[in-house]
Coordinates of C-alpha atoms and ligand atoms in Angstrom, one line a residue:
X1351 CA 0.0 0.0 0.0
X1352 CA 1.4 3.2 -0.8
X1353 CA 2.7 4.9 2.4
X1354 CA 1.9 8.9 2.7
X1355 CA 3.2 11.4 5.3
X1356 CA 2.7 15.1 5.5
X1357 CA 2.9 17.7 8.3
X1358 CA 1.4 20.6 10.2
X1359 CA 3.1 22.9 12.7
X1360 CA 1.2 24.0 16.0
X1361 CA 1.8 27.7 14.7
X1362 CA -1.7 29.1 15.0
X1363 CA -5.5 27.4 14.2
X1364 CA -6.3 25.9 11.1
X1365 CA -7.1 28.2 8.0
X1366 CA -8.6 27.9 4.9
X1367 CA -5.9 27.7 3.2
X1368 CA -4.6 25.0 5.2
X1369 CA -7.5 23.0 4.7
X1370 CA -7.8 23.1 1.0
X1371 CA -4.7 23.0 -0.1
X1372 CA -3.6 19.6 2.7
X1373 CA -6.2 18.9 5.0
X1374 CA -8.9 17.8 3.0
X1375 CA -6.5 15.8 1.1
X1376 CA -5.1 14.2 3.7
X1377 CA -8.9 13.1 4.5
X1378 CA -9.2 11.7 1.6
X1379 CA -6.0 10.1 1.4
X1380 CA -6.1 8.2 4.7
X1381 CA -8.5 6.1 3.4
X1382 CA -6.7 4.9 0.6
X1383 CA -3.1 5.1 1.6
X1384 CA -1.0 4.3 4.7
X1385 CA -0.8 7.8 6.3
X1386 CA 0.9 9.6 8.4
X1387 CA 0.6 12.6 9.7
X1388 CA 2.7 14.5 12.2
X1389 CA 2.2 17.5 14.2
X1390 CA 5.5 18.9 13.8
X1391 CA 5.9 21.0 17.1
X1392 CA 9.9 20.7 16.7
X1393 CA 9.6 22.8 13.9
X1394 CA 7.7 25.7 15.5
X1395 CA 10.0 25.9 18.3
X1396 CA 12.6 27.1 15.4
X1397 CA 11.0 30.5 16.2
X1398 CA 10.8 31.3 19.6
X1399 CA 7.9 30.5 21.6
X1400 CA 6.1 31.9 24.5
X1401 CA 6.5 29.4 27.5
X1402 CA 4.3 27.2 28.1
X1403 CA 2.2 28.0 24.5
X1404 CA 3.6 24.9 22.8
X1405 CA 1.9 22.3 24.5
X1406 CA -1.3 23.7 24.1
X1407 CA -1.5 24.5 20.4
X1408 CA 0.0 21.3 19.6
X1409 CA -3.1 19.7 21.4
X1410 CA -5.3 22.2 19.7
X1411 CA -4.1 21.6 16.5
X1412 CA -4.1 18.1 16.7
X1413 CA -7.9 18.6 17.8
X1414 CA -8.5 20.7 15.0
X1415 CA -7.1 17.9 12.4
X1416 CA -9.2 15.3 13.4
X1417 CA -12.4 18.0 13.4
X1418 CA -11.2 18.4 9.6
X1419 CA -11.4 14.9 8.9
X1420 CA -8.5 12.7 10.0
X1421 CA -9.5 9.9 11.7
X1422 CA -7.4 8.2 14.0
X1423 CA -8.7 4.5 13.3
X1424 CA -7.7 5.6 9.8
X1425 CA -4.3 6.7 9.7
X1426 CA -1.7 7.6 12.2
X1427 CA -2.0 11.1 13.5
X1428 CA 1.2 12.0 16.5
X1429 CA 2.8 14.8 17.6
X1430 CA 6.7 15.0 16.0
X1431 CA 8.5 15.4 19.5
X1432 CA 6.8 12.5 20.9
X1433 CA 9.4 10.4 18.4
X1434 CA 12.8 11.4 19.2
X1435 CA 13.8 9.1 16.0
X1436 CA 12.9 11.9 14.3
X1437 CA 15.6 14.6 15.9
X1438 CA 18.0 11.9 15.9
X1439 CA 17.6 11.1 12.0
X1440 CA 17.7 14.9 11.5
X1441 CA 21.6 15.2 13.0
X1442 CA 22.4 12.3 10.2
X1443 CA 20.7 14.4 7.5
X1444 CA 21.7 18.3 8.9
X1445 CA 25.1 16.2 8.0
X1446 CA 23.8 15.3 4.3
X1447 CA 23.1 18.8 3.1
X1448 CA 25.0 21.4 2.1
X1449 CA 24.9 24.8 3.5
X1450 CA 24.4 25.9 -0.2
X1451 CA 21.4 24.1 -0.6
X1452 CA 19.8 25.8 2.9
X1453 CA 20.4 28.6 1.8
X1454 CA 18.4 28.4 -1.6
X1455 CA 15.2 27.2 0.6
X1456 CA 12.5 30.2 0.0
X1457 CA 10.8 29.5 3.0
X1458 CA 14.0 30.2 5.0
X1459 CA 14.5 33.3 3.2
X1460 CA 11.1 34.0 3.5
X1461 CA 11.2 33.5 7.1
X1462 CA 14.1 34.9 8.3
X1463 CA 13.2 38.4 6.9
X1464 CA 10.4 38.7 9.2
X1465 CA 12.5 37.5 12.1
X1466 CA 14.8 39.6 14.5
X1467 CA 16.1 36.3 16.5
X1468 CA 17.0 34.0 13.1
X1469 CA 17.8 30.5 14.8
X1470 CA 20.1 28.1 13.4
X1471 CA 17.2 25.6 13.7
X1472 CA 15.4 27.9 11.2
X1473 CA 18.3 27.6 9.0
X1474 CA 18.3 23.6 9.2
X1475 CA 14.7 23.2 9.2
X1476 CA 14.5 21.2 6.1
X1477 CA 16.8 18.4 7.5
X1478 CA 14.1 18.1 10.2
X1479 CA 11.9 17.9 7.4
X1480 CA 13.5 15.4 5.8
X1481 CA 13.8 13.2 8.6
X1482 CA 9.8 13.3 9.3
X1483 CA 9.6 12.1 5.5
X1484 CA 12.4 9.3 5.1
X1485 CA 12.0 7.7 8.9
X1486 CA 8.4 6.1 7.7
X1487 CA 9.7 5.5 3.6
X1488 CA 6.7 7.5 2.5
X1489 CA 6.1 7.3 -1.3
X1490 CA 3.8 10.6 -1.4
X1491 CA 4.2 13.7 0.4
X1492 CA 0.6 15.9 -0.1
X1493 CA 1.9 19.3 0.3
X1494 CA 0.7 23.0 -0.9
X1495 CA 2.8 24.3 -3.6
X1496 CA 4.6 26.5 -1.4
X1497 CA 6.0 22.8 -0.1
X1498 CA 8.0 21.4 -3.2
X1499 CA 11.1 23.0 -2.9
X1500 CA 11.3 21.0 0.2
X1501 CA 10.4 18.2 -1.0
X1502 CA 13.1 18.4 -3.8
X1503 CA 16.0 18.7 -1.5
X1504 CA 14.4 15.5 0.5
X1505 CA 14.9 13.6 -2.6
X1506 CA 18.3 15.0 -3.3
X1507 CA 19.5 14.1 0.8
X1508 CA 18.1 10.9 0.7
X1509 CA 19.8 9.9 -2.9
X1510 CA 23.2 11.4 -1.2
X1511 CA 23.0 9.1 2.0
X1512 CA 21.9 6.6 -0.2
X1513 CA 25.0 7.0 -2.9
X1514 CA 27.8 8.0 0.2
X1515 CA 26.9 5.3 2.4
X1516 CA 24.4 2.4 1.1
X1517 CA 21.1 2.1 0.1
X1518 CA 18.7 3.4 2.7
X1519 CA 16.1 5.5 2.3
X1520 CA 13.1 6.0 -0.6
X1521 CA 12.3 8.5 -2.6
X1522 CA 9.6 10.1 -2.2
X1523 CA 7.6 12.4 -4.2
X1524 CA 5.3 15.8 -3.5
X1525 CA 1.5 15.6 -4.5
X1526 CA -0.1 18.6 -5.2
X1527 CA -3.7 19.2 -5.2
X1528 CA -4.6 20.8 -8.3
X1529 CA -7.9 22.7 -7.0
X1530 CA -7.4 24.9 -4.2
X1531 CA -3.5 24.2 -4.2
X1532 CA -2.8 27.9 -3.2
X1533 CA -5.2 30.1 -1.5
X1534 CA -4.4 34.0 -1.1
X1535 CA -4.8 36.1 1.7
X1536 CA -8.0 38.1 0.9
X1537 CA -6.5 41.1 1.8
X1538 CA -3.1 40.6 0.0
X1539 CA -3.8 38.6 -3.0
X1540 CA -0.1 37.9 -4.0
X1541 CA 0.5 36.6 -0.6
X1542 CA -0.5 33.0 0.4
X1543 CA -3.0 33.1 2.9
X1544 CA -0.6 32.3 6.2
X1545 CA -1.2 31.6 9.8
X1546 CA 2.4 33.9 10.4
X1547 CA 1.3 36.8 8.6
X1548 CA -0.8 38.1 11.5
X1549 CA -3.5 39.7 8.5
X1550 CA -6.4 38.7 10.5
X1551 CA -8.7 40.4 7.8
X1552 CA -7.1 37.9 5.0
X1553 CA -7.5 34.9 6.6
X1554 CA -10.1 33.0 7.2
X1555 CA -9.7 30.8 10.5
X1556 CA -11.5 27.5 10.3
X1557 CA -13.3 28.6 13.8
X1558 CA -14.3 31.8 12.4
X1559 CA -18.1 32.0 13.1
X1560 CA -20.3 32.6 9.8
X1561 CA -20.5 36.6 10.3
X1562 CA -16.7 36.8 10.4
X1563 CA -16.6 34.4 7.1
X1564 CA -19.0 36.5 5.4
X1565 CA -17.6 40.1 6.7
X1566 CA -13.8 39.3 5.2
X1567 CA -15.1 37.5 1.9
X1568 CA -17.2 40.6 1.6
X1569 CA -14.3 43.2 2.0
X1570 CA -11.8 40.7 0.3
X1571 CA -10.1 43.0 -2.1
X1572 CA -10.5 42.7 -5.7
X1573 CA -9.8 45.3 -8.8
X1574 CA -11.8 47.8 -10.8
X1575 CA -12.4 46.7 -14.2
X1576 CA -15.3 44.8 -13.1
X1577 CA -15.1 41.7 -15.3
X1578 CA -15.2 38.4 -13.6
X1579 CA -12.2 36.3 -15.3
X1580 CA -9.5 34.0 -13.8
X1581 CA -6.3 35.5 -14.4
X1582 CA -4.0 35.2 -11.1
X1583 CA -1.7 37.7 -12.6
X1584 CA -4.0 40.0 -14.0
X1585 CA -6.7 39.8 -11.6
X1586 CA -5.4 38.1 -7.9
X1587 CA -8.0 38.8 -6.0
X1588 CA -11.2 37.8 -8.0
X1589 CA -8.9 34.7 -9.3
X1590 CA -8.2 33.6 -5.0
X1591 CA -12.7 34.2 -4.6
X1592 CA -13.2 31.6 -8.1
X1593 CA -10.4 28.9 -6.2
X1594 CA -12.3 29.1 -3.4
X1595 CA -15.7 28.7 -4.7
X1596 CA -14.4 26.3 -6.9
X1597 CA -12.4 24.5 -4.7
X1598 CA -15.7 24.2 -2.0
X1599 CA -17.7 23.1 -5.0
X1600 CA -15.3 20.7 -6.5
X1601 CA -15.4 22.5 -9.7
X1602 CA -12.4 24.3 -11.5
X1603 CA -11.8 28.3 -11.2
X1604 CA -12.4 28.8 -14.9
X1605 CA -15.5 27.4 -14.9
X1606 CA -17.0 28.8 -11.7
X1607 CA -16.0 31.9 -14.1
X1608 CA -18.3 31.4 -16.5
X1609 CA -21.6 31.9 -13.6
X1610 CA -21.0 35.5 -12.8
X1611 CA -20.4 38.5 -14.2
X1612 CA -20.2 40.8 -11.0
X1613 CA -17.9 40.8 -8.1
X1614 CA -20.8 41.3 -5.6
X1615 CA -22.9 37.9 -6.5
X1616 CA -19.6 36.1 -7.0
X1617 CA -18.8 37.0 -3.1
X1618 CA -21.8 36.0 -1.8
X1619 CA -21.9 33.1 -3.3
X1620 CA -18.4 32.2 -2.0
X1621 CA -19.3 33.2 1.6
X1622 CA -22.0 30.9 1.7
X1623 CA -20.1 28.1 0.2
X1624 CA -17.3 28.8 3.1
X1625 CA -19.6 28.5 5.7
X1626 CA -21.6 25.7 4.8
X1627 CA -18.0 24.0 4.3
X1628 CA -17.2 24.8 8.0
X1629 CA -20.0 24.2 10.1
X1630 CA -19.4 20.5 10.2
X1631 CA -15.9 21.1 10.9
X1632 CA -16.8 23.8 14.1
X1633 CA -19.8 21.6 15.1
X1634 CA -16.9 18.3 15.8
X1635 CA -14.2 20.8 17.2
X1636 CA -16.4 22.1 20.2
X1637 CA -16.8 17.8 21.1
X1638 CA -13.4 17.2 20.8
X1639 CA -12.1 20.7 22.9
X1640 CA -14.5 19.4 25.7
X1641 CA -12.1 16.0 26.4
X1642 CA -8.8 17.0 26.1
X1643 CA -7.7 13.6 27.3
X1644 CA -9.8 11.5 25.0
X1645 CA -7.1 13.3 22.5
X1646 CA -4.1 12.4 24.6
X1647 CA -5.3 9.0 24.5
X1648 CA -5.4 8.9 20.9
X1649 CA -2.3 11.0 20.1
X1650 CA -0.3 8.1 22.6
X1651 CA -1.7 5.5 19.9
X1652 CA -0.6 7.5 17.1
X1653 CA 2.8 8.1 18.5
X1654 CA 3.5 4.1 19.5
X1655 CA 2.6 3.1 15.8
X1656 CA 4.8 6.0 14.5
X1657 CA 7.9 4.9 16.8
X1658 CA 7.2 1.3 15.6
X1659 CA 8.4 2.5 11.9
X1660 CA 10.8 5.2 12.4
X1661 CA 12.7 3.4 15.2
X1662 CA 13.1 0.7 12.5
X1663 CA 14.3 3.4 9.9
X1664 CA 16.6 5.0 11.9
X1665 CA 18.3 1.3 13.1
X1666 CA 19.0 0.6 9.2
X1667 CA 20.0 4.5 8.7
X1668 CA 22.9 4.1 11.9
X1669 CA 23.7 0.3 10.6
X1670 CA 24.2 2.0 7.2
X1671 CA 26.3 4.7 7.9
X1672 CA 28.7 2.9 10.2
X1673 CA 27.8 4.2 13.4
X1674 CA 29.6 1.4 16.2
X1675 CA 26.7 -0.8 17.6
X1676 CA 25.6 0.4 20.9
Ligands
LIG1243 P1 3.2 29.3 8.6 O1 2.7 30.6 8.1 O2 3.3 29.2 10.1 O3 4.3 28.7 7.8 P2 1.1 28.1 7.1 O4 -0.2 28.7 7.3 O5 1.9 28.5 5.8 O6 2.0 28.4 8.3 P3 2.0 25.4 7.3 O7 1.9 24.8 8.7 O8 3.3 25.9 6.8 O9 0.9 26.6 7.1 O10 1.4 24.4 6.2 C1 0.5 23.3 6.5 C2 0.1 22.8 5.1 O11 -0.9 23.7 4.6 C3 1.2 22.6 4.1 O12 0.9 21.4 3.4 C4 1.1 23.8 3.2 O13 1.5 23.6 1.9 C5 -0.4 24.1 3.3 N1 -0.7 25.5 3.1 C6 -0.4 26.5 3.9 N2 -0.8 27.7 3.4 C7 -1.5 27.4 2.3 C8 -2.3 28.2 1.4 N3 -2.4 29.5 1.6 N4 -2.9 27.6 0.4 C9 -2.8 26.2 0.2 N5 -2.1 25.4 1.0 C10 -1.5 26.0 2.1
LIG1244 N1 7.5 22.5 6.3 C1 6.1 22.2 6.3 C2 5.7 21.4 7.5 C3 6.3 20.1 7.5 C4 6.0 19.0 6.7 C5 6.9 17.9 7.1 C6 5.3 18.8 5.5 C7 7.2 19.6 8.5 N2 7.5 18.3 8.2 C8 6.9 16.7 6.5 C9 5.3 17.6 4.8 C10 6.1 16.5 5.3 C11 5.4 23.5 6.2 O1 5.9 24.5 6.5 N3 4.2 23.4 5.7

């Protein structure tokens, strides 16, 4: 059975975004595939963190995920740091990569311009990655577009380990949703929506009650020419509102086109579609927030089946590389 694995860092509640372009997927996925999905709180702690703040949003968004769909009898859902395999197997790769290739990653340079405190962990993040990836020999990687370049440079570690030392880890490969891959912030349409941004009027939390939806799809900026067409680099903001609707109505942007020909209907329309799309979601987040340890429970599960593969992965990785028996 083809063996997925894709991550989600405890930065901030679920978005839109987040859920069309991977959540939803993931859904979908788990019930075909052998999936794995991580919340990657190592990775958020490469910015600093208020004490204490961690623990809590990594329970919140692991609460959130199963709102959105994931289902723990379906696929294996655990928080990163619960695995130490998975730091471990990240020293082995940090030592893989060049400091050439870090330095090309867009996210990091993305990243480090809005930072004041720029941590080497920052720097090394995609080793991290890397390790979450290779430890469970996932074939598929569902990822946003914003995720390939990462993805690449996993490929190109794992076939350096793999050529220095001996055969070890697989390939794997980024899947990217065609629909919905890349939602914009409704306020800055060249900008992906993001939890970091901190543009609370662009994004569109996936607790956001239905007056909030409706208020920021309503005020979501657009252009003047008035002609309803998708053209992301023409026209990004009434191209981001035809995703959307066609993204919540399975159907493609260019053809969602083809219904309007003013901006006003066109939002509407996609507010309604957003908040239909989120009630269910809401409705099975309040349950799950009401037994925090009913989602401890499950997250212990998760993280013994996870340890079961990765502990296994790093063994051959160590054996591999030479590393004197213990
Ligand atoms: P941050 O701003 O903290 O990096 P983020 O909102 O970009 O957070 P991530 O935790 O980096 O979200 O990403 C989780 C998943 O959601 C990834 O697979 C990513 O590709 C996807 N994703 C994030 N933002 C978007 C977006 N605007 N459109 C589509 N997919 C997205
Ligand atoms: N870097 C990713 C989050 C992430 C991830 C992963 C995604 C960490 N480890 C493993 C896929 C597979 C991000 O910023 N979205």
């Amino acid at each position: 059975m083809t063996r997925v694995l894709s991550g989600i860092q405890p930065s901030g509640d679920l978005h839109l975004g987040n859920y069309l372009g991977a959540i939803r997927v993931w859904a979908q996925l788990q019930h075909t595939t052998d999936a794995f999905y991580p919340v990657v709180d190592l990775h958020a702690v490469t910015v600093p963190q208020k004490p204490g703040a961690i623990g809590t949003a990594t329970l919140r968004m692991s609460q959130m995920l199963m709102a959105a769909g994931l289902d723990p009898d379906a696929c294996t859902i655990f928080v990163q740091s619960h695995v130490h395999q998975h730091s471990e197997c990240a020293w082995l790769l940090e030592c893989t990569v060049s400091f050439g290739e870090l330095s090309r990653m867009t996210q990091f340079k993305d990243k480090s311009d809005r930072q004041e405190f720029i941590s080497a962990g920052l720097f090394t993040y995609p080793a991290l990655q890397a390790a979450d990836i290779l430890l469970y020999d996932a074939d598929e990687v569902p990822v946003g577009d914003d995720q390939r370049q990462h993805i690449e440079l996993t490929r190109d570690i794992a076939e350096r380990f793999n050529s220095r030392y001996v055969p070890t880890f697989k390939l794997p490969k980024a899947v990217v949703p065609a629909a919905g891959a890349r939602v914009m912030d409704l306020q800055h349409p060249t900008n992906k929506m993001s939890k970091s941004l901190d543009s609370p009027r662009g994004t569109i939390d996936l607790l956001d009650d239905p007056a909030d939806v409706t208020r920021k799809i309503k005020s979501a900026v657009t252009d003047s020419d008035g002609e309803v067409r998708y053209d992301i680099a023409a026209k990004p903001g009434v191209s981001n509102l035809l995703s959307i609707l066609g993204a919540a109505s399975d159907r493609a942007p260019e053809q969602v086109a083809e219904d309007y020909s003013m901006y006003g209907p066109l939002k509407a329309d996609t507010a309604e579609a957003v908040v239909e799309l989120l009630r269910p979601i809401q409705a099975r987040f309040r349950e799950l927030e009401a037994d925090p340890a009913e989602t401890s429970r499950l997250l212990a599960v998760g993280a013994t089946k996870a340890q079961t593969v990765a502990s296994a992965t790093l063994q051959r990785a160590r054996t591999n590389l030479g590393l004197l028996q213990g």
